[in-house]
């Protein structure tokens, strides 16, 4: 399992991560980021892409 953490103090809700891993990241009705705290290992490439494209570098991943 991959643990996902988004520093919401840094996140500016640009939503670039949504394009890379829509199964994990979504913008809600208020255009605020929501995300799952865990994802399966086979999503690692998409999650790394999401972290890389984040303009604020607010996404952190750890592998369990």
mmCIF file of C-alpha atoms in Angstrom:
data_model
loop_
_atom_site.group_PDB
_atom_site.id
_atom_site.type_symbol
_atom_site.label_atom_id
_atom_site.label_comp_id
_atom_site.label_asym_id
_atom_site.label_seq_id
_atom_site.Cartn_x
_atom_site.Cartn_y
_atom_site.Cartn_z
ATOM 1 C CA UNK A 1 0.000 0.000 0.000
ATOM 2 C CA UNK A 2 1.044 3.577 -0.678
ATOM 3 C CA UNK A 3 0.249 6.202 1.938
ATOM 4 C CA UNK A 4 -0.630 9.639 0.570
ATOM 5 C CA UNK A 5 -0.383 12.919 2.426
ATOM 6 C CA UNK A 6 -1.195 16.364 1.090
ATOM 7 C CA UNK A 7 0.002 19.362 3.067
ATOM 8 C CA UNK A 8 -3.209 21.387 2.923
ATOM 9 C CA UNK A 9 -1.339 24.486 4.142
ATOM 10 C CA UNK A 10 0.690 24.373 0.912
ATOM 11 C CA UNK A 11 -2.032 23.081 -1.430
ATOM 12 C CA UNK A 12 -3.624 25.829 -3.526
ATOM 13 C CA UNK A 13 -6.222 23.486 -5.118
ATOM 14 C CA UNK A 14 -4.900 23.857 -8.674
ATOM 15 C CA UNK A 15 -6.029 20.288 -9.379
ATOM 16 C CA UNK A 16 -3.081 19.169 -11.500
ATOM 17 C CA UNK A 17 -2.924 15.978 -9.430
ATOM 18 C CA UNK A 18 -6.500 15.174 -10.458
ATOM 19 C CA UNK A 19 -5.395 14.778 -14.077
ATOM 20 C CA UNK A 20 -2.596 12.363 -13.112
ATOM 21 C CA UNK A 21 -4.465 10.196 -10.583
ATOM 22 C CA UNK A 22 -8.233 10.867 -10.671
ATOM 23 C CA UNK A 23 -8.891 7.668 -8.711
ATOM 24 C CA UNK A 24 -7.180 9.248 -5.697
ATOM 25 C CA UNK A 25 -7.504 13.034 -6.091
ATOM 26 C CA UNK A 26 -10.720 14.986 -6.737
ATOM 27 C CA UNK A 27 -11.891 18.565 -6.507
ATOM 28 C CA UNK A 28 -15.155 18.856 -4.581
ATOM 29 C CA UNK A 29 -18.097 21.154 -5.351
ATOM 30 C CA UNK A 30 -16.203 24.054 -3.732
ATOM 31 C CA UNK A 31 -13.116 23.324 -5.887
ATOM 32 C CA UNK A 32 -11.204 22.143 -2.820
ATOM 33 C CA UNK A 33 -8.955 19.103 -3.037
ATOM 34 C CA UNK A 34 -10.091 15.822 -1.552
ATOM 35 C CA UNK A 35 -7.997 12.673 -1.660
ATOM 36 C CA UNK A 36 -7.723 9.091 -0.450
ATOM 37 C CA UNK A 37 -5.051 8.466 2.163
ATOM 38 C CA UNK A 38 -4.063 5.091 0.688
ATOM 39 C CA UNK A 39 -3.741 3.549 -2.742
ATOM 40 C CA UNK A 40 -2.585 0.180 -4.092
ATOM 41 C CA UNK A 41 1.037 -0.296 -5.115
ATOM 42 C CA UNK A 42 0.129 -0.527 -8.802
ATOM 43 C CA UNK A 43 -0.782 3.173 -8.750
ATOM 44 C CA UNK A 44 2.743 4.275 -7.804
ATOM 45 C CA UNK A 45 3.627 5.699 -11.236
ATOM 46 C CA UNK A 46 0.433 7.795 -11.390
ATOM 47 C CA UNK A 47 0.903 9.032 -7.838
ATOM 48 C CA UNK A 48 4.525 9.976 -8.460
ATOM 49 C CA UNK A 49 3.389 11.908 -11.549
ATOM 50 C CA UNK A 50 0.739 13.670 -9.475
ATOM 51 C CA UNK A 51 3.340 14.647 -6.864
ATOM 52 C CA UNK A 52 5.722 15.835 -9.588
ATOM 53 C CA UNK A 53 3.170 18.090 -11.317
ATOM 54 C CA UNK A 54 1.955 19.711 -8.097
ATOM 55 C CA UNK A 55 3.009 23.368 -8.440
ATOM 56 C CA UNK A 56 3.210 23.717 -4.658
ATOM 57 C CA UNK A 57 4.976 20.363 -4.085
ATOM 58 C CA UNK A 58 2.359 19.571 -1.432
ATOM 59 C CA UNK A 59 1.974 15.820 -2.114
ATOM 60 C CA UNK A 60 4.041 13.286 -0.180
ATOM 61 C CA UNK A 61 4.086 9.516 -0.686
ATOM 62 C CA UNK A 62 5.336 6.689 1.485
ATOM 63 C CA UNK A 63 5.277 2.999 0.724
ATOM 64 C CA UNK A 64 4.145 0.597 3.439
#
